[in-house]
Coordinates of N, CA and C in Angstrom, one line a residue:
X1 N -4.1 -12.3 -6.7 CA -4.1 -10.6 -5.8 C -5.9 -11.3 -4.9
X2 N -6.4 -12.0 -5.6 CA -7.7 -12.6 -5.3 C -7.7 -12.8 -3.4
X3 N -6.8 -13.6 -3.4 CA -6.5 -14.8 -2.0 C -5.5 -14.1 -1.0
X4 N -4.9 -12.6 -1.9 CA -4.1 -11.8 -1.2 C -5.1 -11.2 -0.7
X5 N -6.2 -10.7 -1.1 CA -7.2 -9.6 -0.6 C -8.1 -10.0 0.6
X6 N -8.3 -11.5 0.4 CA -9.3 -12.4 1.3 C -8.9 -12.5 2.4
X7 N -7.2 -12.7 2.3 CA -6.3 -12.6 4.0 C -6.5 -11.6 4.7
X8 N -6.2 -10.1 3.7 CA -6.3 -9.2 4.1 C -7.8 -8.7 5.2
X9 N -9.1 -8.7 4.3 CA -10.2 -9.6 5.1 C -10.5 -9.6 6.3
X10 N -10.5 -10.9 6.2 CA -9.8 -11.7 7.6 C -8.7 -12.1 8.3
X11 N -7.9 -10.8 8.2 CA -6.9 -10.8 8.8 C -6.5 -11.2 9.2
X12 N -5.7 -12.1 8.0 CA -4.9 -13.6 8.4 C -3.9 -13.2 7.7
X13 N -2.3 -13.2 8.7 CA -0.9 -13.3 8.5 C -0.7 -12.1 8.4
X14 N -1.3 -10.7 9.8 CA -0.6 -9.5 8.5 C -0.2 -9.5 10.3
X15 N 0.8 -8.9 10.2 CA 2.1 -8.4 10.8 C 1.3 -7.3 10.8
X16 N 1.8 -5.8 12.8 CA 2.0 -4.5 12.6 C 2.8 -4.4 11.9
X17 N 2.4 -2.9 10.9 CA 3.1 -1.9 9.9 C 3.3 -3.0 8.9
X18 N 2.5 -3.7 8.2 CA 2.6 -4.5 7.5 C 2.4 -3.6 6.2
X19 N 2.5 -3.6 5.1 CA 2.6 -2.8 3.6 C 0.5 -3.9 3.3
X20 N 0.0 -2.3 2.4 CA -1.0 -3.4 2.0 C -1.2 -3.1 0.7
X21 N -1.7 -3.3 0.2 CA -1.3 -3.4 -1.3 C -3.2 -3.5 -1.8
X22 N -3.7 -2.4 -3.0 CA -5.0 -2.8 -2.8 C -5.1 -3.3 -4.5
X23 N -4.7 -2.6 -5.1 CA -4.0 -3.6 -6.1 C -3.2 -3.5 -7.8
X24 N -2.6 -4.5 -8.0 CA -1.7 -5.3 -8.7 C -1.8 -5.0 -9.7
X25 N -0.9 -4.6 -10.8 CA -0.4 -5.1 -12.3 C 1.4 -5.4 -12.9
X26 N 0.9 -6.5 -13.8 CA 2.0 -7.3 -14.1 C 1.8 -6.0 -15.7
X27 N 2.8 -5.5 -15.9 CA 3.1 -4.8 -17.5 C 3.9 -5.2 -18.5
X28 N 4.1 -6.1 -17.4 CA 5.3 -6.5 -18.7 C 6.5 -8.2 -18.5
X29 N 8.0 -9.1 -18.4 CA 8.3 -9.4 -17.7 C 9.2 -8.6 -16.5
X30 N 9.4 -7.8 -17.0 CA 10.3 -6.8 -16.3 C 9.4 -6.0 -14.9
X31 N 8.3 -5.4 -15.5 CA 7.4 -3.9 -14.9 C 6.1 -4.3 -14.5
X32 N 6.3 -4.2 -12.6 CA 4.2 -4.2 -12.5 C 4.7 -3.3 -11.7
X33 N 3.1 -2.4 -10.7 CA 2.9 -1.1 -10.3 C 2.0 -2.1 -9.7
X34 N 1.8 -1.2 -7.8 CA 1.0 -1.8 -7.1 C -0.1 0.0 -6.8
X35 N -1.0 -0.6 -6.2 CA -1.7 0.8 -5.8 C -1.8 1.2 -4.4
X36 N -1.2 1.5 -4.0 CA -1.5 2.0 -2.4 C -1.9 3.4 -2.1
X37 N -2.6 3.6 -1.0 CA -3.2 4.6 -0.3 C -2.4 5.4 0.6
X38 N -2.9 6.7 0.6 CA -2.5 7.6 1.4 C -3.5 9.2 1.7
X39 N -4.0 8.8 3.0 CA -4.9 10.5 2.6 C -4.8 10.7 3.9
X40 N -4.9 12.2 3.9 CA -4.1 13.4 5.3 C -4.7 14.4 5.1
X41 N -5.6 14.5 6.2 CA -6.7 15.8 7.2 C -5.9 16.8 7.8
X42 N -6.3 17.5 7.6 CA -6.0 18.6 8.6 C -6.8 19.6 8.7
X43 N -7.2 19.9 9.9 CA -8.2 20.1 10.3 C -7.3 21.7 11.3
X44 N -8.6 23.0 11.7 CA -7.5 23.8 12.6 C -9.3 24.5 13.7
X45 N -8.9 23.8 15.1 CA -9.9 24.8 15.2 C -9.5 25.3 16.7
X46 N -9.5 27.0 17.0 CA -9.5 27.5 17.4 C -7.8 27.8 16.8
X47 N -6.5 28.2 17.6 CA -5.4 28.4 17.4 C -4.6 26.3 16.9
X48 N -4.9 25.9 17.3 CA -4.8 24.5 17.3 C -5.2 23.5 16.1
X49 N -3.5 22.8 15.6 CA -3.9 22.2 14.2 C -4.2 21.0 14.6
X50 N -4.7 20.0 13.8 CA -4.8 18.3 14.1 C -4.5 17.8 12.6
X51 N -4.0 16.9 12.6 CA -3.7 16.2 11.3 C -3.8 15.2 11.6
X52 N -4.3 14.1 10.5 CA -4.1 12.7 10.9 C -3.7 12.1 9.3
X53 N -3.3 10.9 9.5 CA -2.5 10.4 8.5 C -2.9 8.7 8.4
X54 N -3.7 8.5 6.9 CA -3.4 7.0 7.2 C -3.1 6.7 5.8
X55 N -1.7 5.5 6.0 CA -0.8 4.4 4.8 C -1.1 3.6 4.9
X56 N -1.2 2.8 3.8 CA -1.0 2.0 3.2 C 0.5 0.8 3.2
X57 N 1.5 2.1 3.1 CA 2.9 1.9 3.3 C 3.2 1.9 4.0
X58 N 4.1 0.5 4.4 CA 4.2 0.2 6.1 C 5.4 -0.2 5.4
X59 N 6.5 -1.8 5.6 CA 7.0 -2.1 5.7 C 7.5 -2.4 4.2
X60 N 8.9 -2.9 4.1 CA 8.8 -3.1 2.1 C 7.9 -4.1 1.9
X61 N 7.4 -4.2 0.7 CA 6.8 -5.6 0.3 C 7.4 -6.8 0.0
X62 N 9.1 -6.8 0.3 CA 9.8 -7.4 0.3 C 9.7 -8.6 1.4
X63 N 9.2 -7.7 2.5 CA 9.2 -8.4 3.9 C 7.5 -8.9 4.0
X64 N 7.0 -8.6 2.9 CA 6.0 -9.5 3.3 C 6.0 -10.9 3.8
X65 N 4.5 -11.6 3.5 CA 4.0 -12.7 4.3 C 4.3 -13.3 3.1
X66 N 3.3 -12.5 2.0 CA 2.7 -13.0 1.0 C 2.3 -12.4 -0.1
X67 N 2.1 -12.3 -1.1 CA 1.8 -10.5 -2.3 C 1.8 -11.4 -3.4
X68 N 1.1 -11.3 -4.7 CA 0.9 -11.6 -5.9 C 2.8 -11.2 -6.7
X69 N 3.2 -10.4 -5.9 CA 4.1 -9.6 -5.9 C 5.6 -10.6 -5.5
X70 N 5.4 -11.6 -5.3 CA 6.7 -12.6 -4.7 C 6.6 -13.3 -4.9
X71 N 7.9 -14.4 -4.8 CA 7.8 -15.9 -6.5 C 7.3 -16.9 -5.1
X72 N 7.6 -18.9 -5.6 CA 6.9 -19.1 -4.9 C 7.0 -19.2 -3.7
X73 N 9.5 -18.5 -3.5 CA 9.5 -18.8 -1.9 C 10.0 -17.8 -1.4
X74 N 8.3 -16.9 -2.0 CA 7.9 -15.1 -1.1 C 9.3 -14.5 -0.8
X75 N 9.7 -14.0 -1.5 CA 11.3 -13.7 -2.0 C 11.0 -13.1 -3.6
X76 N 11.3 -11.8 -3.4 CA 11.1 -10.5 -5.1 C 12.7 -11.7 -5.2
X77 N 12.0 -11.8 -6.7 CA 13.5 -12.6 -7.0 C 14.3 -11.0 -8.0
X78 N 14.2 -10.3 -7.6 CA 15.0 -9.5 -8.4 C 14.8 -8.0 -7.4
X79 N 15.6 -6.9 -8.0 CA 15.7 -5.5 -7.5 C 13.8 -4.8 -8.0
X80 N 13.5 -4.3 -6.3 CA 11.9 -3.8 -7.0 C 13.0 -2.5 -6.6
X81 N 12.4 -1.7 -7.6 CA 12.9 0.3 -6.8 C 11.6 0.6 -7.6
X82 N 10.8 1.1 -6.2 CA 9.4 1.6 -6.2 C 9.4 3.4 -6.5
X83 N 8.8 4.3 -7.7 CA 8.5 5.2 -7.6 C 7.3 5.8 -7.6
X84 N 6.7 6.7 -6.5 CA 5.3 7.0 -6.2 C 4.9 8.0 -7.1
X85 N 3.5 7.9 -7.3 CA 2.9 8.9 -8.2 C 2.0 9.1 -7.5
X86 N 2.2 10.7 -6.8 CA 0.6 11.7 -6.2 C -0.5 11.9 -7.0
X87 N -1.9 11.5 -6.5 CA -2.6 12.2 -7.2 C -3.2 13.3 -6.0
X88 N -3.7 14.2 -6.0 CA -4.7 15.3 -5.4 C -5.9 14.8 -5.5
X89 N -6.3 14.7 -4.9 CA -8.1 14.7 -4.1 C -8.7 16.0 -4.0
X90 N -9.4 16.9 -4.5 CA -10.0 18.4 -3.4 C -10.6 17.5 -2.2
X91 N -10.9 18.2 -1.1 CA -11.4 18.6 -0.3 C -13.1 17.6 -0.4
X92 N -12.9 16.0 0.8 CA -14.5 16.0 0.7 C -15.1 16.8 1.4
X93 N -16.5 16.8 1.1 CA -17.5 17.0 1.8 C -17.9 17.3 2.9

């Protein structure tokens, strides 16, 4: 995972629209999980609304060039089903 994060920091081999994984967890031989963030800001000024969305999710993880969730051939060797978990954080000051 540290090699993956180093490549992200150096912007090596990152294609536009590629997903970004912040943390990767192996639970057992069958299950793993990844952490990605999405931030949404909605503001209103007068009668106009503005929404800005930042998302780590882009292309499917099996389309990434590298990452600890891929096997040595850079492919997912299993069927991956992603189940999102949402956590709400109150407005930042």
